[in-house]
mmCIF file of C-alpha atoms in Angstrom:
data_model
loop_
_atom_site.group_PDB
_atom_site.id
_atom_site.type_symbol
_atom_site.label_atom_id
_atom_site.label_comp_id
_atom_site.label_asym_id
_atom_site.label_seq_id
_atom_site.Cartn_x
_atom_site.Cartn_y
_atom_site.Cartn_z
ATOM 1 C CA UNK A 1 60.715 130.538 147.652
ATOM 2 C CA UNK A 2 64.470 129.619 147.352
ATOM 3 C CA UNK A 3 65.440 126.176 148.538
ATOM 4 C CA UNK A 4 66.883 125.989 152.030
ATOM 5 C CA UNK A 5 70.579 125.411 152.525
ATOM 6 C CA UNK A 6 69.879 121.928 153.902
ATOM 7 C CA UNK A 7 67.904 121.023 150.786
ATOM 8 C CA UNK A 8 70.747 122.211 148.541
ATOM 9 C CA UNK A 9 73.183 120.040 150.509
ATOM 10 C CA UNK A 10 70.806 116.979 150.214
ATOM 11 C CA UNK A 11 70.650 117.595 146.402
ATOM 12 C CA UNK A 12 74.474 117.645 146.216
ATOM 13 C CA UNK A 13 74.663 114.529 148.321
ATOM 14 C CA UNK A 14 72.139 112.663 146.065
ATOM 15 C CA UNK A 15 74.139 113.638 143.017
ATOM 16 C CA UNK A 16 77.341 112.586 144.725
ATOM 17 C CA UNK A 17 75.972 109.068 145.440
ATOM 18 C CA UNK A 18 75.067 108.606 141.799
ATOM 19 C CA UNK A 19 78.711 108.525 140.503
ATOM 20 C CA UNK A 20 80.979 105.518 140.466
ATOM 21 C CA UNK A 21 82.637 104.838 143.901
ATOM 22 C CA UNK A 22 86.041 105.165 142.405
ATOM 23 C CA UNK A 23 85.514 108.859 141.768
ATOM 24 C CA UNK A 24 83.752 109.969 144.907
ATOM 25 C CA UNK A 25 86.927 110.373 147.009
ATOM 26 C CA UNK A 26 88.390 112.872 144.538
ATOM 27 C CA UNK A 27 85.758 115.633 144.612
ATOM 28 C CA UNK A 28 83.468 117.177 147.184
ATOM 29 C CA UNK A 29 79.743 116.452 146.947
ATOM 30 C CA UNK A 30 79.012 120.167 146.105
ATOM 31 C CA UNK A 31 81.530 119.983 143.302
ATOM 32 C CA UNK A 32 80.062 116.892 141.895
ATOM 33 C CA UNK A 33 76.619 118.484 142.048
ATOM 34 C CA UNK A 34 77.713 121.539 140.131
ATOM 35 C CA UNK A 35 79.525 119.329 137.523
ATOM 36 C CA UNK A 36 76.473 117.205 137.029
ATOM 37 C CA UNK A 37 74.216 120.198 136.665
ATOM 38 C CA UNK A 38 76.526 121.569 134.033
ATOM 39 C CA UNK A 39 76.699 118.284 132.182
ATOM 40 C CA UNK A 40 72.887 118.054 132.223
ATOM 41 C CA UNK A 41 72.498 121.506 130.730
ATOM 42 C CA UNK A 42 75.402 120.916 128.190
ATOM 43 C CA UNK A 43 73.884 117.572 126.956
ATOM 44 C CA UNK A 44 70.419 119.209 126.604
ATOM 45 C CA UNK A 45 72.034 121.949 124.534
ATOM 46 C CA UNK A 46 73.877 119.376 122.331
ATOM 47 C CA UNK A 47 70.610 117.295 121.873
ATOM 48 C CA UNK A 48 68.668 120.406 120.799
ATOM 49 C CA UNK A 49 71.261 121.615 118.208
ATOM 50 C CA UNK A 50 69.996 121.443 114.678
ATOM 51 C CA UNK A 51 73.192 121.100 112.632
ATOM 52 C CA UNK A 52 74.862 117.725 113.124
ATOM 53 C CA UNK A 53 78.296 119.340 112.941
ATOM 54 C CA UNK A 54 78.731 123.045 113.214
ATOM 55 C CA UNK A 55 80.329 123.252 109.757
ATOM 56 C CA UNK A 56 76.968 122.227 108.245
ATOM 57 C CA UNK A 57 75.493 125.739 109.234
ATOM 58 C CA UNK A 58 78.624 127.940 109.216
ATOM 59 C CA UNK A 59 80.128 128.504 105.771
ATOM 60 C CA UNK A 60 83.119 130.471 107.157
ATOM 61 C CA UNK A 61 84.003 127.598 109.487
ATOM 62 C CA UNK A 62 83.451 125.148 106.655
ATOM 63 C CA UNK A 63 85.948 127.037 104.411
ATOM 64 C CA UNK A 64 88.606 127.182 107.110
ATOM 65 C CA UNK A 65 88.281 123.425 107.683
ATOM 66 C CA UNK A 66 88.091 122.226 104.131
ATOM 67 C CA UNK A 67 90.134 124.835 102.172
ATOM 68 C CA UNK A 68 92.361 125.961 104.964
ATOM 69 C CA UNK A 69 92.901 122.506 106.462
ATOM 70 C CA UNK A 70 92.784 124.123 109.885
ATOM 71 C CA UNK A 71 91.847 122.763 113.242
ATOM 72 C CA UNK A 72 89.336 125.041 114.815
ATOM 73 C CA UNK A 73 88.519 125.250 118.618
ATOM 74 C CA UNK A 74 85.592 127.168 120.095
ATOM 75 C CA UNK A 75 84.769 127.870 123.640
ATOM 76 C CA UNK A 76 81.391 126.015 123.888
ATOM 77 C CA UNK A 77 79.671 127.968 126.707
ATOM 78 C CA UNK A 78 81.554 131.175 127.190
ATOM 79 C CA UNK A 79 85.006 131.934 128.591
ATOM 80 C CA UNK A 80 86.996 129.053 130.138
ATOM 81 C CA UNK A 81 87.490 128.042 132.747
ATOM 82 C CA UNK A 82 84.047 127.955 134.505
ATOM 83 C CA UNK A 83 84.214 128.223 138.283
ATOM 84 C CA UNK A 84 82.359 125.613 140.266
ATOM 85 C CA UNK A 85 82.132 125.054 144.023
ATOM 86 C CA UNK A 86 85.503 123.600 144.796
ATOM 87 C CA UNK A 87 86.535 123.099 141.141
ATOM 88 C CA UNK A 88 86.994 124.559 137.698
ATOM 89 C CA UNK A 89 85.567 123.267 134.460
ATOM 90 C CA UNK A 90 86.757 123.626 130.811
ATOM 91 C CA UNK A 91 84.331 123.108 127.906
ATOM 92 C CA UNK A 92 85.808 123.217 124.327
ATOM 93 C CA UNK A 93 84.555 122.260 121.013
ATOM 94 C CA UNK A 94 87.264 121.197 118.399
ATOM 95 C CA UNK A 95 86.701 120.326 114.731
ATOM 96 C CA UNK A 96 88.746 119.120 111.835
ATOM 97 C CA UNK A 97 88.259 117.926 108.267
ATOM 98 C CA UNK A 98 89.904 114.841 107.082
ATOM 99 C CA UNK A 99 90.192 115.085 103.228
ATOM 100 C CA UNK A 100 89.588 111.871 101.372
ATOM 101 C CA UNK A 101 89.096 109.870 104.561
ATOM 102 C CA UNK A 102 86.953 106.811 104.926
ATOM 103 C CA UNK A 103 84.415 106.954 107.712
ATOM 104 C CA UNK A 104 84.366 103.178 108.219
ATOM 105 C CA UNK A 105 88.146 103.168 108.430
ATOM 106 C CA UNK A 106 88.170 106.022 110.962
ATOM 107 C CA UNK A 107 85.565 104.439 113.200
ATOM 108 C CA UNK A 108 87.414 101.057 113.137
ATOM 109 C CA UNK A 109 90.593 102.923 114.137
ATOM 110 C CA UNK A 110 88.973 104.805 116.993
ATOM 111 C CA UNK A 111 87.422 101.598 118.352
ATOM 112 C CA UNK A 112 90.876 99.894 118.430
ATOM 113 C CA UNK A 113 91.358 100.770 122.081
ATOM 114 C CA UNK A 114 94.399 98.497 122.577
ATOM 115 C CA UNK A 115 96.524 100.626 120.225
ATOM 116 C CA UNK A 116 95.543 104.253 120.967
ATOM 117 C CA UNK A 117 99.187 105.393 121.648
ATOM 118 C CA UNK A 118 99.920 104.397 118.111
ATOM 119 C CA UNK A 119 97.181 106.767 116.759
ATOM 120 C CA UNK A 120 97.624 109.514 119.420
ATOM 121 C CA UNK A 121 101.401 109.576 120.244
ATOM 122 C CA UNK A 122 101.305 113.147 121.574
ATOM 123 C CA UNK A 123 98.727 112.620 124.255
ATOM 124 C CA UNK A 124 98.594 108.858 125.169
ATOM 125 C CA UNK A 125 101.339 106.570 126.347
ATOM 126 C CA UNK A 126 99.424 103.316 127.047
ATOM 127 C CA UNK A 127 95.915 101.861 126.624
ATOM 128 C CA UNK A 128 94.005 98.645 127.059
ATOM 129 C CA UNK A 129 90.500 97.511 126.163
ATOM 130 C CA UNK A 130 88.870 96.109 129.359
ATOM 131 C CA UNK A 131 85.458 94.925 128.153
ATOM 132 C CA UNK A 132 83.067 95.156 125.227
ATOM 133 C CA UNK A 133 79.347 94.666 124.800
ATOM 134 C CA UNK A 134 78.248 94.205 121.234
ATOM 135 C CA UNK A 135 79.584 96.583 118.665
ATOM 136 C CA UNK A 136 78.946 99.884 120.435
ATOM 137 C CA UNK A 137 79.760 99.762 124.124
ATOM 138 C CA UNK A 138 83.459 99.699 125.321
ATOM 139 C CA UNK A 139 85.335 100.339 128.528
ATOM 140 C CA UNK A 140 89.089 101.004 128.357
ATOM 141 C CA UNK A 141 91.980 102.514 130.367
ATOM 142 C CA UNK A 142 94.686 104.859 129.000
ATOM 143 C CA UNK A 143 97.521 106.816 130.361
ATOM 144 C CA UNK A 144 97.671 110.444 129.466
ATOM 145 C CA UNK A 145 100.899 112.385 128.966
ATOM 146 C CA UNK A 146 99.528 115.820 129.742
ATOM 147 C CA UNK A 147 99.028 117.931 131.814
ATOM 148 C CA UNK A 148 100.644 115.243 133.939
ATOM 149 C CA UNK A 149 100.941 111.402 133.777
ATOM 150 C CA UNK A 150 97.373 110.497 134.456
ATOM 151 C CA UNK A 151 95.574 107.125 134.324
ATOM 152 C CA UNK A 152 91.970 107.327 132.981
ATOM 153 C CA UNK A 153 89.326 104.726 132.740
ATOM 154 C CA UNK A 154 86.353 105.550 130.485
ATOM 155 C CA UNK A 155 83.057 104.095 129.385
ATOM 156 C CA UNK A 156 82.232 104.707 125.677
ATOM 157 C CA UNK A 157 79.063 104.226 123.750
ATOM 158 C CA UNK A 158 78.914 104.555 119.999
ATOM 159 C CA UNK A 159 75.885 105.165 117.877
ATOM 160 C CA UNK A 160 75.493 104.894 114.086
ATOM 161 C CA UNK A 161 73.086 107.647 113.180
ATOM 162 C CA UNK A 162 72.833 106.704 109.453
ATOM 163 C CA UNK A 163 75.072 105.639 106.635
ATOM 164 C CA UNK A 164 77.212 108.691 106.668
ATOM 165 C CA UNK A 165 77.173 109.810 110.369
ATOM 166 C CA UNK A 166 78.274 108.490 113.728
ATOM 167 C CA UNK A 167 78.421 109.863 117.197
ATOM 168 C CA UNK A 168 79.801 108.618 120.521
ATOM 169 C CA UNK A 169 80.070 109.784 124.095
ATOM 170 C CA UNK A 170 82.852 108.950 126.574
ATOM 171 C CA UNK A 171 82.548 109.360 130.388
ATOM 172 C CA UNK A 172 85.571 108.892 132.600
ATOM 173 C CA UNK A 173 84.858 106.472 135.510
ATOM 174 C CA UNK A 174 88.158 106.750 137.130
ATOM 175 C CA UNK A 175 91.088 109.161 137.109
ATOM 176 C CA UNK A 176 94.442 108.815 139.099
ATOM 177 C CA UNK A 177 97.548 111.024 138.620
ATOM 178 C CA UNK A 178 100.776 109.048 138.820
ATOM 179 C CA UNK A 179 102.957 110.437 141.625
ATOM 180 C CA UNK A 180 101.830 113.571 143.424
ATOM 181 C CA UNK A 181 98.264 114.350 142.893
ATOM 182 C CA UNK A 182 97.938 118.030 141.747
ATOM 183 C CA UNK A 183 94.188 117.800 140.922
ATOM 184 C CA UNK A 184 94.746 118.559 137.233
ATOM 185 C CA UNK A 185 92.020 116.171 136.062
ATOM 186 C CA UNK A 186 89.052 114.783 137.971
ATOM 187 C CA UNK A 187 86.549 114.180 135.098
ATOM 188 C CA UNK A 188 87.018 113.821 131.359
ATOM 189 C CA UNK A 189 83.764 113.766 129.360
ATOM 190 C CA UNK A 190 83.767 113.893 125.534
ATOM 191 C CA UNK A 191 81.130 113.910 122.879
ATOM 192 C CA UNK A 192 82.173 113.175 119.263
ATOM 193 C CA UNK A 193 80.355 113.479 115.928
ATOM 194 C CA UNK A 194 81.589 112.218 112.568
ATOM 195 C CA UNK A 195 80.053 113.053 109.265
ATOM 196 C CA UNK A 196 81.147 111.882 105.838
ATOM 197 C CA UNK A 197 80.817 114.123 102.819
ATOM 198 C CA UNK A 198 81.774 114.017 99.190
ATOM 199 C CA UNK A 199 85.319 115.214 99.890
ATOM 200 C CA UNK A 200 86.079 113.681 103.214
ATOM 201 C CA UNK A 201 85.029 113.449 106.905
ATOM 202 C CA UNK A 202 84.210 116.211 109.338
ATOM 203 C CA UNK A 203 85.072 115.378 112.948
ATOM 204 C CA UNK A 204 83.807 117.370 115.893
ATOM 205 C CA UNK A 205 84.348 116.894 119.570
ATOM 206 C CA UNK A 206 83.017 118.757 122.671
ATOM 207 C CA UNK A 207 85.287 117.956 125.560
ATOM 208 C CA UNK A 208 84.366 118.908 129.199
ATOM 209 C CA UNK A 209 86.988 118.482 131.891
ATOM 210 C CA UNK A 210 86.906 119.125 135.658
ATOM 211 C CA UNK A 211 90.012 120.113 137.695
ATOM 212 C CA UNK A 212 90.427 121.120 141.375
ATOM 213 C CA UNK A 213 90.004 124.769 142.338
ATOM 214 C CA UNK A 214 93.062 126.890 141.938
ATOM 215 C CA UNK A 215 93.734 130.564 142.819
ATOM 216 C CA UNK A 216 92.461 133.384 140.554
ATOM 217 C CA UNK A 217 95.966 133.939 138.910
ATOM 218 C CA UNK A 218 96.236 130.187 138.216
ATOM 219 C CA UNK A 219 92.777 130.019 136.739
ATOM 220 C CA UNK A 220 93.641 132.953 134.475
ATOM 221 C CA UNK A 221 97.085 131.712 133.420
ATOM 222 C CA UNK A 222 96.343 127.999 133.928
ATOM 223 C CA UNK A 223 98.006 126.700 130.715
ATOM 224 C CA UNK A 224 101.306 128.526 131.569
ATOM 225 C CA UNK A 225 101.429 128.014 135.344
ATOM 226 C CA UNK A 226 99.831 124.700 135.880
ATOM 227 C CA UNK A 227 100.005 122.959 132.488
ATOM 228 C CA UNK A 228 96.223 122.678 132.274
ATOM 229 C CA UNK A 229 95.213 123.208 128.737
ATOM 230 C CA UNK A 230 92.392 121.134 127.526
ATOM 231 C CA UNK A 231 92.186 123.171 124.220
ATOM 232 C CA UNK A 232 95.759 122.247 123.435
ATOM 233 C CA UNK A 233 95.079 118.595 124.238
ATOM 234 C CA UNK A 234 91.981 118.619 122.013
ATOM 235 C CA UNK A 235 94.043 120.088 119.102
ATOM 236 C CA UNK A 236 96.702 117.457 119.521
ATOM 237 C CA UNK A 237 94.051 114.703 119.414
ATOM 238 C CA UNK A 238 92.392 116.078 116.294
ATOM 239 C CA UNK A 239 95.770 116.557 114.483
ATOM 240 C CA UNK A 240 96.762 112.980 115.487
ATOM 241 C CA UNK A 241 93.558 111.543 114.286
ATOM 242 C CA UNK A 242 93.768 113.106 110.922
ATOM 243 C CA UNK A 243 97.422 112.172 110.441
ATOM 244 C CA UNK A 244 96.934 108.590 111.674
ATOM 245 C CA UNK A 245 93.834 107.578 109.516
ATOM 246 C CA UNK A 246 95.452 108.949 106.384
ATOM 247 C CA UNK A 247 98.679 107.120 107.002
ATOM 248 C CA UNK A 248 99.375 104.717 104.047
ATOM 249 C CA UNK A 249 99.593 101.055 105.052
ATOM 250 C CA UNK A 250 97.647 101.487 108.381
ATOM 251 C CA UNK A 251 96.522 98.229 109.686
ATOM 252 C CA UNK A 252 93.583 97.955 112.043
ATOM 253 C CA UNK A 253 93.080 94.643 113.688
ATOM 254 C CA UNK A 254 89.642 93.205 114.175
ATOM 255 C CA UNK A 255 87.950 93.763 117.537
ATOM 256 C CA UNK A 256 89.315 91.087 120.038
ATOM 257 C CA UNK A 257 86.935 88.247 120.933
ATOM 258 C CA UNK A 258 86.316 86.653 124.323
ATOM 259 C CA UNK A 259 86.237 89.781 126.445
ATOM 260 C CA UNK A 260 83.885 90.154 129.295
ATOM 261 C CA UNK A 261 80.689 92.247 128.725
ATOM 262 C CA UNK A 262 80.724 95.671 130.088
ATOM 263 C CA UNK A 263 77.330 95.651 131.791
ATOM 264 C CA UNK A 264 75.094 98.631 131.888
ATOM 265 C CA UNK A 265 76.428 101.829 130.247
ATOM 266 C CA UNK A 266 77.477 104.640 132.549
ATOM 267 C CA UNK A 267 75.151 107.673 132.772
ATOM 268 C CA UNK A 268 75.923 110.898 134.570
ATOM 269 C CA UNK A 269 74.208 111.439 137.904
ATOM 270 C CA UNK A 270 71.999 114.281 136.825
ATOM 271 C CA UNK A 271 71.249 117.557 138.542
ATOM 272 C CA UNK A 272 69.385 116.570 141.595
ATOM 273 C CA UNK A 273 67.136 119.395 142.932
ATOM 274 C CA UNK A 274 65.587 119.219 146.339
ATOM 275 C CA UNK A 275 61.948 120.425 146.787
ATOM 276 C CA UNK A 276 61.250 123.809 148.188
ATOM 277 C CA UNK A 277 59.103 124.612 151.259
#
């Protein structure tokens, strides 16, 4: 039997309570529930995937990245945006090859959260590291330039898979648009993979964003009418990353000491499902 409406509402409310308090006021419980269910399914798909980066199993994609030096983007789960209850979600994969790059140098640059505007000038205006636990758990804040001026606080966990591969995940814990709130960005989750080969580094990111619900025309032409274009932002980030890490004379300071520990890493609320009768 199908769950009763009251059970579905209960499931949404349970999922809603699992998120940080700073985010609850920005979305409805049913929107958060749909988002959490999507994230749970997306993360299961990522974990089950065999190639570490897509270019490992796709020779045509590999040729575009290595020989063509192109930045490629792929809709990760069908046509964007995905309609949720009270919101819309974008899910993009972006990938780039950095010829001759050093994986160690790239990771050190990306973990320098105090200087992200220097590395990503097209998309970030300010940033600050808030706390750090060990060598792999960070929390920082940044101000985005697009689709509007938006303050985002994120919790990031890094994992070294082996000598030649890293991955990390970043969950936004707070978003706030400066000035009038248009609802352009409510959640920003990203999942990064880095693989060092003989000729350079493969970088791949799956970025999942949540915005408020807009009309059908705005959803269809969102990038033109509203300025919501996560694919464009992802391309800018990958291009800036490649350019910055290859810049001669790039100096990367050591991680600051004396910061407070971040505490327990953030995890998504999960897709709560109420029992049936």
